[in-house]
CSV table of C-alpha atoms in Angstrom, one decimal:
chain,number,residue,atom,x,y,z
L,699,UNK,CA,0.0,0.0,0.1
L,700,UNK,CA,1.2,3.3,-0.7
L,701,UNK,CA,1.6,6.2,2.0
L,702,UNK,CA,-0.9,8.6,0.3
L,703,UNK,CA,-4.1,9.1,2.1
L,704,UNK,CA,-7.1,7.0,1.2
L,705,UNK,CA,-9.6,8.3,-1.2
L,706,UNK,CA,-12.2,5.3,-1.6
L,707,UNK,CA,-12.7,2.8,1.0
L,708,UNK,CA,-15.4,0.2,2.3
L,709,UNK,CA,-15.9,-0.5,5.8
L,710,UNK,CA,-17.7,-3.9,6.4
L,711,UNK,CA,-19.5,-3.8,3.3
L,712,UNK,CA,-22.3,-6.5,3.2
L,713,UNK,CA,-24.9,-7.2,0.1
L,714,UNK,CA,-27.2,-9.8,-0.4
L,715,UNK,CA,-29.9,-10.4,-3.3
L,716,UNK,CA,-33.0,-12.3,-2.9
L,717,UNK,CA,-33.3,-14.6,-5.8
L,718,UNK,CA,-35.5,-17.7,-7.0
L,719,UNK,CA,-34.2,-20.8,-8.9
L,720,UNK,CA,-37.6,-21.2,-10.7
L,721,UNK,CA,-41.5,-20.3,-10.7
L,722,UNK,CA,-42.1,-23.3,-8.0
L,723,UNK,CA,-39.0,-22.9,-6.0
L,724,UNK,CA,-38.7,-20.9,-2.7
L,725,UNK,CA,-36.9,-17.6,-2.6
L,726,UNK,CA,-33.3,-17.7,-1.4
L,727,UNK,CA,-30.9,-15.3,0.0
L,728,UNK,CA,-27.7,-15.1,-2.1
L,729,UNK,CA,-24.9,-13.3,-0.2
L,730,UNK,CA,-22.6,-11.6,-2.5
L,731,UNK,CA,-20.4,-9.6,-0.4
L,732,UNK,CA,-20.2,-10.4,3.2
L,733,UNK,CA,-18.3,-7.9,5.5
L,734,UNK,CA,-15.6,-6.6,3.5
L,735,UNK,CA,-13.2,-4.1,4.5
L,736,UNK,CA,-11.1,-2.1,1.7
L,737,UNK,CA,-8.9,0.8,1.2
L,738,UNK,CA,-7.6,2.4,-1.9
L,739,UNK,CA,-4.9,5.1,-1.6
L,740,UNK,CA,-4.9,8.3,-3.7
L,741,UNK,CA,-2.8,7.4,-7.0
L,742,UNK,CA,-3.0,3.4,-6.1
L,743,UNK,CA,-4.2,0.8,-8.6
L,744,UNK,CA,-5.7,-2.0,-6.7
L,745,UNK,CA,-6.7,-5.4,-8.4
L,746,UNK,CA,-9.8,-7.4,-7.3
L,747,UNK,CA,-9.4,-11.0,-8.3
L,748,UNK,CA,-11.3,-14.3,-8.1
L,749,UNK,CA,-13.6,-16.6,-10.0
L,750,UNK,CA,-17.0,-15.8,-11.6
L,751,UNK,CA,-19.5,-15.6,-8.5
L,752,UNK,CA,-17.0,-14.5,-5.7
L,753,UNK,CA,-18.5,-11.1,-5.6
L,754,UNK,CA,-16.1,-8.9,-6.9
L,755,UNK,CA,-18.2,-7.1,-9.4
L,756,UNK,CA,-20.8,-6.4,-6.7
L,757,UNK,CA,-18.2,-5.0,-4.7
L,758,UNK,CA,-17.0,-2.7,-7.4
L,759,UNK,CA,-20.6,-1.5,-8.0
L,760,UNK,CA,-20.7,-0.9,-4.0
L,761,UNK,CA,-17.4,1.3,-4.2
L,762,UNK,CA,-18.8,3.2,-7.3
L,763,UNK,CA,-22.1,4.0,-5.4
L,764,UNK,CA,-24.0,1.9,-8.3
L,765,UNK,CA,-25.6,-0.3,-5.6
L,766,UNK,CA,-26.5,0.8,-1.8
L,767,UNK,CA,-24.9,-1.5,0.8
L,768,UNK,CA,-27.3,-3.5,3.0
L,769,UNK,CA,-24.8,-2.7,5.8
L,770,UNK,CA,-21.5,-0.9,6.1
L,771,UNK,CA,-20.3,2.2,4.7
L,772,UNK,CA,-18.4,3.6,1.7
L,773,UNK,CA,-16.2,6.6,2.2
L,774,UNK,CA,-14.9,8.9,-0.3
L,775,UNK,CA,-12.2,11.2,0.7
L,776,UNK,CA,-12.5,10.4,4.5
L,777,UNK,CA,-16.4,10.9,4.9
L,778,UNK,CA,-19.3,8.3,4.4
L,779,UNK,CA,-21.0,8.7,1.2
L,780,UNK,CA,-24.4,8.6,2.9
L,781,UNK,CA,-23.9,11.5,4.9
L,782,UNK,CA,-22.5,13.8,1.9
L,783,UNK,CA,-24.9,16.5,1.0
L,784,UNK,CA,-26.8,16.3,-2.4
L,785,UNK,CA,-24.1,18.7,-4.0
L,786,UNK,CA,-21.3,16.6,-2.4
L,787,UNK,CA,-22.6,13.2,-3.6
L,788,UNK,CA,-23.1,14.5,-7.2
L,789,UNK,CA,-19.6,15.1,-7.0
L,790,UNK,CA,-18.9,11.6,-5.8
L,791,UNK,CA,-20.5,10.0,-8.7
L,792,UNK,CA,-18.6,12.5,-11.0
L,793,UNK,CA,-15.4,11.8,-9.6
L,794,UNK,CA,-16.0,7.9,-9.3
L,795,UNK,CA,-16.6,6.2,-12.6
L,796,UNK,CA,-17.1,2.8,-14.1
L,797,UNK,CA,-15.8,1.0,-17.1
L,798,UNK,CA,-18.0,-2.0,-17.6
L,799,UNK,CA,-17.0,-5.6,-18.7
L,800,UNK,CA,-19.4,-6.3,-21.9
L,801,UNK,CA,-18.4,-3.2,-24.5
L,802,UNK,CA,-21.2,-4.6,-26.6
L,803,UNK,CA,-24.1,-4.1,-24.1
L,804,UNK,CA,-22.5,-1.0,-22.3
L,805,UNK,CA,-23.1,1.3,-25.1
L,806,UNK,CA,-26.5,2.5,-26.2
L,807,UNK,CA,-27.0,1.0,-29.5
L,808,UNK,CA,-29.2,4.0,-30.6
L,809,UNK,CA,-26.9,6.8,-29.9
L,810,UNK,CA,-23.9,8.0,-31.8
L,811,UNK,CA,-20.7,7.3,-30.1
L,812,UNK,CA,-20.0,10.9,-29.9
L,813,UNK,CA,-23.3,11.8,-28.0
L,814,UNK,CA,-22.3,8.7,-25.6
L,815,UNK,CA,-19.3,10.3,-24.5
L,816,UNK,CA,-20.6,13.8,-24.4
L,817,UNK,CA,-23.4,12.9,-22.3
L,818,UNK,CA,-21.7,13.4,-18.7
L,819,UNK,CA,-20.9,16.9,-20.1
L,820,UNK,CA,-24.3,17.7,-21.1
L,821,UNK,CA,-25.9,16.4,-17.8
L,822,UNK,CA,-23.3,18.8,-15.9
L,823,UNK,CA,-24.3,21.7,-18.3
L,824,UNK,CA,-21.1,23.4,-17.6
L,825,UNK,CA,-20.1,24.1,-20.9
L,826,UNK,CA,-21.4,25.5,-24.4
L,827,UNK,CA,-22.4,22.8,-27.1
L,828,UNK,CA,-19.4,23.9,-29.1
L,829,UNK,CA,-17.2,23.3,-26.0
L,830,UNK,CA,-18.8,19.9,-25.1
L,831,UNK,CA,-18.1,18.8,-28.7
L,832,UNK,CA,-14.3,19.9,-28.9
L,833,UNK,CA,-13.9,18.0,-25.2
L,834,UNK,CA,-15.6,14.9,-26.9
L,835,UNK,CA,-13.5,15.1,-29.9
L,836,UNK,CA,-10.3,15.4,-27.9
L,837,UNK,CA,-11.3,12.5,-25.6
L,838,UNK,CA,-11.8,10.2,-28.8
L,839,UNK,CA,-8.3,11.2,-29.9
L,840,UNK,CA,-7.0,10.3,-26.2
L,841,UNK,CA,-8.2,6.8,-26.4
L,842,UNK,CA,-6.8,6.2,-30.2
L,843,UNK,CA,-9.8,6.9,-32.2
L,844,UNK,CA,-10.7,9.5,-34.9
L,845,UNK,CA,-13.1,12.3,-35.0
L,846,UNK,CA,-15.1,10.9,-38.0
L,847,UNK,CA,-15.8,7.9,-35.6
L,848,UNK,CA,-18.0,10.7,-33.3
L,849,UNK,CA,-21.0,10.2,-36.0
L,850,UNK,CA,-21.0,6.4,-36.1
L,851,UNK,CA,-23.1,3.9,-34.0
L,852,UNK,CA,-21.7,1.2,-31.9
L,853,UNK,CA,-22.6,-1.6,-33.9
L,854,UNK,CA,-20.0,0.0,-36.5
L,855,UNK,CA,-17.1,-0.8,-34.1
L,856,UNK,CA,-15.0,-3.9,-33.1
L,857,UNK,CA,-15.0,-4.9,-29.2
L,858,UNK,CA,-11.6,-3.2,-28.5
L,859,UNK,CA,-12.7,0.2,-30.2
L,860,UNK,CA,-16.1,-0.1,-28.2
L,861,UNK,CA,-13.9,-0.5,-25.0
L,862,UNK,CA,-11.9,2.5,-26.0
L,863,UNK,CA,-15.3,4.5,-26.5
L,864,UNK,CA,-16.1,3.1,-23.1
L,865,UNK,CA,-12.7,4.4,-21.4
L,866,UNK,CA,-13.4,7.7,-23.1
L,867,UNK,CA,-17.1,8.1,-21.6
L,868,UNK,CA,-15.7,7.2,-18.2
L,869,UNK,CA,-13.1,10.0,-18.6
L,870,UNK,CA,-15.7,12.8,-19.6
L,871,UNK,CA,-16.5,13.9,-16.4
L,872,UNK,CA,-12.7,14.3,-15.1
L,873,UNK,CA,-12.7,11.4,-12.5
L,874,UNK,CA,-10.4,10.8,-9.7
L,875,UNK,CA,-11.3,7.3,-9.6
L,876,UNK,CA,-11.9,4.8,-12.2
L,877,UNK,CA,-13.2,1.2,-11.4
L,878,UNK,CA,-12.8,-1.1,-14.3
L,879,UNK,CA,-14.8,-4.5,-14.1
L,880,UNK,CA,-13.3,-7.2,-16.3
L,881,UNK,CA,-12.2,-4.4,-18.9
L,882,UNK,CA,-10.3,-6.9,-21.1
L,883,UNK,CA,-12.1,-10.3,-20.6
L,884,UNK,CA,-14.2,-10.2,-23.7
L,885,UNK,CA,-11.4,-9.2,-26.1
L,886,UNK,CA,-8.9,-10.8,-28.2
L,887,UNK,CA,-5.5,-11.5,-26.5
L,888,UNK,CA,-3.7,-9.1,-28.9
L,889,UNK,CA,-6.5,-6.3,-28.3
L,890,UNK,CA,-6.3,-6.9,-24.3
L,891,UNK,CA,-2.6,-5.7,-24.2
L,892,UNK,CA,-3.5,-2.4,-25.9
L,893,UNK,CA,-6.5,-1.7,-23.6
L,894,UNK,CA,-4.2,-2.4,-20.8
L,895,UNK,CA,-1.7,0.0,-22.2
L,896,UNK,CA,-4.3,2.5,-22.8
L,897,UNK,CA,-5.4,2.2,-19.0
L,898,UNK,CA,-1.9,2.5,-18.0
L,899,UNK,CA,-1.3,5.7,-20.1
L,900,UNK,CA,-4.5,7.2,-18.8
L,901,UNK,CA,-3.8,6.7,-15.2
L,902,UNK,CA,-0.4,8.3,-15.6
L,903,UNK,CA,-1.4,11.4,-17.7
L,904,UNK,CA,-4.6,12.2,-15.7
L,905,UNK,CA,-3.2,11.1,-12.1
L,906,UNK,CA,-6.2,8.6,-11.6
L,907,UNK,CA,-6.9,6.0,-8.9
L,908,UNK,CA,-8.0,3.0,-10.3
L,909,UNK,CA,-9.5,-0.3,-9.0
L,910,UNK,CA,-9.4,-3.3,-11.7
L,911,UNK,CA,-11.8,-6.3,-11.4
L,912,UNK,CA,-10.5,-9.5,-13.2
L,913,UNK,CA,-10.6,-13.3,-12.8
L,914,UNK,CA,-7.3,-12.8,-14.6
L,915,UNK,CA,-4.3,-12.7,-12.3
L,916,UNK,CA,-1.8,-12.3,-15.2
L,917,UNK,CA,-3.8,-9.0,-16.2
L,918,UNK,CA,-3.5,-7.8,-12.6
L,919,UNK,CA,0.3,-8.8,-12.1
L,920,UNK,CA,1.5,-6.2,-14.8
L,921,UNK,CA,-1.0,-3.2,-14.1
L,922,UNK,CA,-1.8,-3.4,-10.2
L,923,UNK,CA,0.1,-2.1,-7.1
L,924,UNK,CA,-1.8,-4.4,-4.8
L,925,UNK,CA,-4.1,-7.1,-5.2
L,926,UNK,CA,-7.1,-8.2,-3.2
L,927,UNK,CA,-8.3,-12.1,-3.7
L,928,UNK,CA,-11.9,-12.8,-3.1
L,929,UNK,CA,-13.6,-16.0,-2.7
L,930,UNK,CA,-17.4,-16.6,-1.9
L,931,UNK,CA,-17.8,-12.7,-0.9
L,932,UNK,CA,-15.1,-12.5,1.6
L,933,UNK,CA,-11.3,-11.2,0.6
L,934,UNK,CA,-9.1,-14.0,1.6
L,935,UNK,CA,-5.7,-12.6,0.6
L,936,UNK,CA,-4.3,-9.0,0.3
L,937,UNK,CA,-1.0,-8.1,-0.7
L,938,UNK,CA,1.5,-6.0,-2.7
L,939,UNK,CA,1.1,-7.1,-6.6
L,940,UNK,CA,4.7,-8.5,-6.7
L,941,UNK,CA,4.8,-10.3,-3.2
L,942,UNK,CA,1.4,-11.9,-4.0
L,943,UNK,CA,3.0,-13.7,-7.0
L,944,UNK,CA,6.2,-14.7,-5.1
L,945,UNK,CA,5.2,-15.2,-1.5
L,946,UNK,CA,1.4,-15.9,-1.6
L,947,UNK,CA,-0.3,-16.8,1.8
L,948,UNK,CA,-3.4,-18.7,1.0
L,949,UNK,CA,-4.2,-22.0,-0.6
L,950,UNK,CA,-6.7,-20.4,-2.9
L,951,UNK,CA,-4.2,-17.7,-4.3
L,952,UNK,CA,-1.7,-20.6,-5.0
L,953,UNK,CA,-4.4,-22.5,-7.0
L,954,UNK,CA,-5.3,-19.4,-8.9
L,955,UNK,CA,-1.5,-18.4,-9.7
L,956,UNK,CA,-0.8,-21.9,-10.7
L,957,UNK,CA,-3.7,-22.1,-13.3
L,958,UNK,CA,-1.8,-19.3,-15.3
L,959,UNK,CA,-0.7,-20.6,-18.7
L,960,UNK,CA,3.1,-20.8,-18.7
L,961,UNK,CA,5.5,-22.0,-21.6
L,962,UNK,CA,7.5,-24.9,-20.5
L,963,UNK,CA,11.4,-24.3,-20.0
L,964,UNK,CA,12.8,-27.7,-19.4
L,965,UNK,CA,10.7,-28.9,-16.4
L,966,UNK,CA,7.0,-28.9,-15.4
L,967,UNK,CA,6.1,-27.5,-12.4
L,968,UNK,CA,3.5,-29.0,-10.2
L,969,UNK,CA,0.0,-28.2,-11.0
L,970,UNK,CA,-2.5,-27.1,-8.1
L,971,UNK,CA,-5.9,-28.4,-8.9
L,972,UNK,CA,-9.1,-27.2,-7.5
L,973,UNK,CA,-11.4,-30.2,-6.5
L,974,UNK,CA,-14.8,-29.6,-7.2
L,975,UNK,CA,-16.8,-26.5,-8.1
L,976,UNK,CA,-17.2,-23.3,-6.1
L,977,UNK,CA,-19.9,-23.7,-3.4
L,978,UNK,CA,-23.3,-21.7,-4.0
L,979,UNK,CA,-23.5,-18.3,-2.5
L,980,UNK,CA,-27.0,-19.2,-1.6
L,981,UNK,CA,-25.4,-22.1,0.9
L,982,UNK,CA,-22.1,-21.0,2.0
L,983,UNK,CA,-20.1,-23.5,3.9
L,984,UNK,CA,-19.4,-23.0,7.7
L,985,UNK,CA,-15.8,-22.6,8.7
L,986,UNK,CA,-13.2,-21.5,6.2
L,987,UNK,CA,-15.3,-21.0,3.0
L,988,UNK,CA,-12.5,-22.7,0.9
L,989,UNK,CA,-12.1,-25.8,3.1
L,990,UNK,CA,-14.4,-27.9,0.7
L,991,UNK,CA,-11.9,-27.3,-2.2
L,992,UNK,CA,-8.7,-27.0,-0.1
L,993,UNK,CA,-6.0,-29.9,0.0
L,994,UNK,CA,-4.8,-28.8,3.2
L,995,UNK,CA,-8.3,-28.4,5.2
L,996,UNK,CA,-8.1,-30.1,8.7
L,997,UNK,CA,-10.7,-29.9,11.3
L,998,UNK,CA,-10.3,-26.3,12.5
L,999,UNK,CA,-10.9,-25.1,8.7
L,1000,UNK,CA,-14.1,-27.1,8.8
L,1001,UNK,CA,-15.5,-25.4,12.0
L,1002,UNK,CA,-14.0,-22.0,12.5
L,1003,UNK,CA,-14.1,-19.2,10.2
L,1004,UNK,CA,-10.4,-17.8,9.9
L,1005,UNK,CA,-9.9,-14.0,10.4
L,1006,UNK,CA,-8.1,-11.9,7.7
L,1007,UNK,CA,-5.0,-10.9,9.4
L,1008,UNK,CA,-1.5,-9.9,8.6
L,1009,UNK,CA,0.8,-12.8,8.1
L,1010,UNK,CA,3.9,-11.1,6.9
L,1011,UNK,CA,5.1,-7.5,6.5
L,1012,UNK,CA,2.0,-6.1,4.5
L,1013,UNK,CA,0.4,-9.6,3.4
L,1014,UNK,CA,-2.9,-10.5,4.8
L,1015,UNK,CA,-4.5,-13.8,4.5
L,1016,UNK,CA,-7.7,-15.6,6.1
L,1017,UNK,CA,-6.2,-18.9,6.6
L,1018,UNK,CA,-5.4,-21.0,9.8
L,1019,UNK,CA,-2.5,-22.9,8.4
L,1020,UNK,CA,-0.9,-20.2,6.0
L,1021,UNK,CA,2.4,-19.9,8.1
L,1022,UNK,CA,2.9,-23.5,8.3
L,1023,UNK,CA,2.1,-24.4,4.7
L,1024,UNK,CA,3.7,-20.8,3.2
L,1025,UNK,CA,6.6,-20.2,5.8
L,1026,UNK,CA,8.0,-17.5,3.6
């Protein structure tokens, strides 16, 4: 973590959804985020990793103010968002923007892309029509598109171009914080690198704070200062990115890192397999939530939830056995 002050944080965030499996089934309660604490320092890039269904997208939406928490608080610049005045809350919404996962569904198909990008400026009513168009064209150029693209519709663009448009739209309100939800998961490998490089460039040029949500740890490794690993609604590990990949402290992180594709160089590393599927968030196991898939699990893991605590300098994990199985 950097020494800069916190700009965005969540304290004991919890979010549940009532869901039904079918017309004849009873309604159940799906726990998506369950008592999560997270703190993002000004200028930091934080990664949020985990399998599909672990709650990372819901956490991102809570931090962005797009979903209200059932309990807990989101803090912006040290103040609880719910206590902000209407004008201050509007500033929070302008300064905290989200880039969505699917560039095919996140743009209005009936709006020209120039209008989509300019919409935040129009809503703010802070400039003339000519100034808004000039700002929109400048944003298009900043993300590697041409002025002529402004008058086209989303279906005339590739996935990578649409994601560039989404980034331009997020930047239109001059945000301080960008929360990107799986920004490259739906793109070809060759395009993924371009979008990652664009995000890094935008962060540097505009002095942004960023949270990157991804199931792909290899993406987070090269762009993040710190990585949070989520499993079934809770954070199971938090560490500086470089240390996480060299000296992980949780068996789930070990398995995620082992699953990253590598080119073999004369020897084959031991593969760590996860047994079974991730349990349903409608029926979260007791004790450690990961114990049903963990090859190290013992009796205490099945009965007692482990707290997220500091295991090494700056490295936190929720595991009863981490100091024994990961002694470094």
